[in-house]
């Protein structure tokens, strides 16, 4: 099973601040990584697929990138509505699909 | 607008069974792979099952193989998850999800809570 390890576990940011969220795969997954946002009481929302392609309707302040087995989601300027938990997911070892443990983002 | 509405969750004793349902609307259901993904209390997301648009292929998580099965009825725009021999660790919110070729998860329902407890 491919393990996806996310860091940090929690990220506290001031409004307007930007920061990277990291996700490392235990082995090669190509660019087959997606990112999701989960807000309390809401369903998860797809943000990024294929490592760097924004899903429909996702604001440009969200961007994804890949370097080897390291994947990064950047929120360039935190808005209050961005508070939640962010998960990465690999789909390279199909049909065994695995998520990372999540990074909680909150407002400082 | 894509809508996915789950039902069938509830409280069940260990060893019991439940059948989850999901009704889809707002898109051509028979054209899409569908999935179930769960989130246990205080824990992250976990993929549970995939089913191809024509039901010719199904896949489930190793830890539920032999206990859970996924099916669909394209005439009713409906997805199902039959869960048997339930365990305490199956307690979670179960989400019905439209997936892209069974790879990643594009649209999610609001989820239905399954609690396995004596």
XYZ file of C-alpha atoms in Angstrom:
226
model
C 0.000 0.000 0.000
C 1.235 3.471 -0.862
C 1.377 5.683 2.221
C 0.776 9.405 1.822
C 2.340 11.462 4.631
C 1.132 15.023 5.118
C 2.842 17.806 7.011
C 2.406 19.830 9.055
C -0.498 18.345 10.978
C -1.768 21.836 11.824
C -1.085 25.182 10.203
C -2.136 28.494 11.707
C -2.054 31.442 9.356
C -3.057 35.080 9.420
C -5.568 36.287 6.826
C -3.756 37.082 3.594
C -0.793 34.914 4.511
C 0.280 32.065 2.258
C 1.817 28.719 3.029
C 2.649 25.355 1.518
C 0.985 22.114 2.585
C 3.141 19.074 1.948
C 2.355 15.492 1.012
C 4.993 12.816 0.470
C 4.320 9.472 -1.192
C 6.087 6.350 0.080
C 6.874 5.378 -3.514
C 6.462 6.792 -6.988
C 2.908 7.790 -7.887
C 3.721 9.791 -10.996
C 1.545 12.889 -11.077
C -1.538 10.955 -9.960
C -2.347 12.997 -6.890
C -5.466 14.935 -5.967
C -6.130 17.419 -3.162
C -9.378 17.949 -1.266
C -10.716 20.516 1.197
C -12.940 19.362 4.044
C -14.828 21.921 6.113
C -16.647 20.929 9.318
C -20.122 19.639 8.592
C -19.587 19.765 4.856
C -18.713 17.223 2.216
C -15.138 17.200 0.906
C -14.433 19.284 -2.174
C -12.018 18.426 -4.969
C -9.423 21.192 -5.392
C -6.623 19.772 -7.532
C -6.108 16.672 -9.667
C -3.156 15.407 -11.696
C -0.944 17.177 -9.130
C -1.484 20.665 -10.491
C -4.783 21.000 -12.375
C -7.396 23.058 -10.565
C -10.895 21.606 -10.501
C -13.776 23.622 -11.911
C -14.564 26.693 -9.835
C -11.524 26.484 -7.568
C -9.989 29.916 -6.915
C -6.589 30.668 -8.388
C -5.092 31.137 -4.911
C -4.950 27.342 -4.711
C -2.127 25.760 -6.676
C -0.493 22.358 -6.748
C 2.936 21.123 -7.725
C 5.102 18.020 -7.745
C 8.766 17.274 -7.222
C 9.438 13.559 -7.418
C 7.352 11.957 -4.684
C 6.816 15.288 -2.910
C 3.572 17.119 -3.591
C 2.649 20.608 -2.463
C -0.604 22.522 -2.216
C -0.123 26.253 -1.816
C -2.783 28.622 -0.550
C -1.332 31.910 -1.688
C -3.459 34.267 0.403
C -5.554 32.714 3.139
C -9.202 33.705 3.293
C -11.458 32.982 6.254
C -13.457 30.511 4.156
C -10.318 28.413 3.587
C -10.318 27.098 7.157
C -10.626 23.317 7.197
C -8.678 20.128 6.700
C -6.807 19.436 3.475
C -6.141 15.914 2.221
C -3.968 14.561 -0.543
C -4.836 11.309 -2.320
C -2.916 9.120 -4.728
C -4.561 7.180 -7.530
C -1.476 5.692 -9.140
C -1.750 2.289 -7.439
C -5.247 1.789 -8.756
C -7.587 0.308 -7.558
C -5.970 0.775 -4.152
C -6.570 4.458 -3.502
C -5.076 6.070 -0.401
C -5.376 9.417 1.343
C -2.946 11.311 3.526
C -3.777 12.002 7.155
C -4.662 15.634 6.511
C -3.406 19.108 7.413
C -5.678 21.322 9.478
C -5.581 24.975 8.469
C -6.948 27.603 10.804
C -6.826 31.351 11.267
C -4.233 32.719 13.668
C -26.261 20.712 -10.620
C -24.844 17.401 -9.448
C -26.699 16.044 -6.427
C -25.917 12.889 -4.501
C -28.181 11.978 -1.607
C -27.275 9.100 0.679
C -29.592 7.207 2.994
C -29.669 4.023 5.019
C -27.228 4.829 7.795
C -27.980 4.209 11.438
C -27.050 2.323 14.581
C -26.307 -1.366 14.202
C -24.786 -3.977 16.480
C -21.473 -5.646 15.683
C -22.075 -8.485 13.259
C -25.126 -6.786 11.816
C -25.887 -5.584 8.310
C -26.912 -2.359 6.604
C -27.569 -1.299 3.048
C -26.659 2.229 2.066
C -28.302 3.890 -0.906
C -27.442 6.959 -2.940
C -29.703 8.661 -5.447
C -27.992 10.775 -8.073
C -29.360 13.635 -10.133
C -28.129 16.452 -12.318
C -25.894 14.338 -14.541
C -25.920 11.229 -16.690
C -25.433 8.667 -13.931
C -24.836 5.729 -16.272
C -21.780 7.445 -17.780
C -19.765 7.631 -14.575
C -17.774 5.444 -12.254
C -19.102 5.801 -8.722
C -17.414 5.316 -5.361
C -17.967 5.101 -1.642
C -15.539 6.912 0.673
C -15.790 6.972 4.464
C -14.522 9.101 7.316
C -14.307 7.639 10.791
C -14.855 9.961 13.787
C -11.767 12.064 14.327
C -9.945 10.368 11.483
C -9.193 11.001 7.852
C -10.735 9.856 4.623
C -10.671 6.246 3.421
C -11.715 4.911 0.020
C -14.113 1.967 0.354
C -15.413 0.890 -3.047
C -15.516 1.638 -6.778
C -17.951 0.515 -9.449
C -17.684 1.039 -13.176
C -20.477 2.807 -15.035
C -21.814 -0.467 -16.495
C -21.238 -2.493 -13.301
C -18.735 -4.724 -15.151
C -15.994 -3.960 -12.622
C -16.173 -3.521 -8.864
C -13.411 -3.037 -6.329
C -13.441 -2.790 -2.551
C -10.951 -1.965 0.194
C -9.036 -5.021 1.429
C -10.350 -4.687 4.985
C -13.981 -4.901 3.821
C -13.579 -7.508 1.088
C -15.984 -10.367 1.643
C -18.163 -8.194 3.903
C -19.104 -5.212 1.729
C -20.349 -5.205 -1.835
C -21.100 -2.309 -4.175
C -23.800 -2.277 -6.834
C -25.828 0.174 -8.885
C -29.105 0.478 -10.766
C -28.645 2.852 -13.665
C -32.379 2.839 -14.417
C -32.957 4.293 -10.941
C -29.848 6.512 -10.873
C -28.903 4.713 -7.695
C -25.759 3.418 -6.026
C -25.709 0.918 -3.176
C -23.328 -0.396 -0.543
C -24.330 -3.651 1.112
C -22.489 -4.008 4.398
C -22.507 -7.253 6.366
C -20.657 -8.573 9.418
C -20.151 -5.003 10.534
C -17.371 -4.185 12.987
C -16.929 -1.321 15.439
C -14.153 0.010 13.211
C -16.619 0.405 10.324
C -18.229 3.280 12.226
C -17.964 6.297 9.927
C -19.735 8.776 7.737
C -20.104 7.125 4.338
C -20.022 9.375 1.288
C -21.404 8.606 -2.141
C -19.027 10.069 -4.700
C -18.896 10.574 -8.435
C -15.402 9.621 -9.475
C -13.332 10.121 -12.573
C -12.668 6.631 -13.921
C -12.507 5.437 -10.336
C -9.369 7.485 -9.741
C -10.211 10.693 -7.907
C -13.406 12.032 -6.442
C -15.143 14.854 -8.229
C -18.519 15.328 -6.538
C -19.577 14.255 -3.067
C -22.842 13.703 -1.252
C -23.394 14.971 2.280
C -22.833 11.525 3.766
C -24.750 9.115 5.977
C -23.561 8.068 9.431
C -23.107 4.413 10.254
C -22.536 3.589 13.915
C -21.570 0.060 14.877
C -21.951 -0.394 18.599
C -23.459 -2.751 21.128
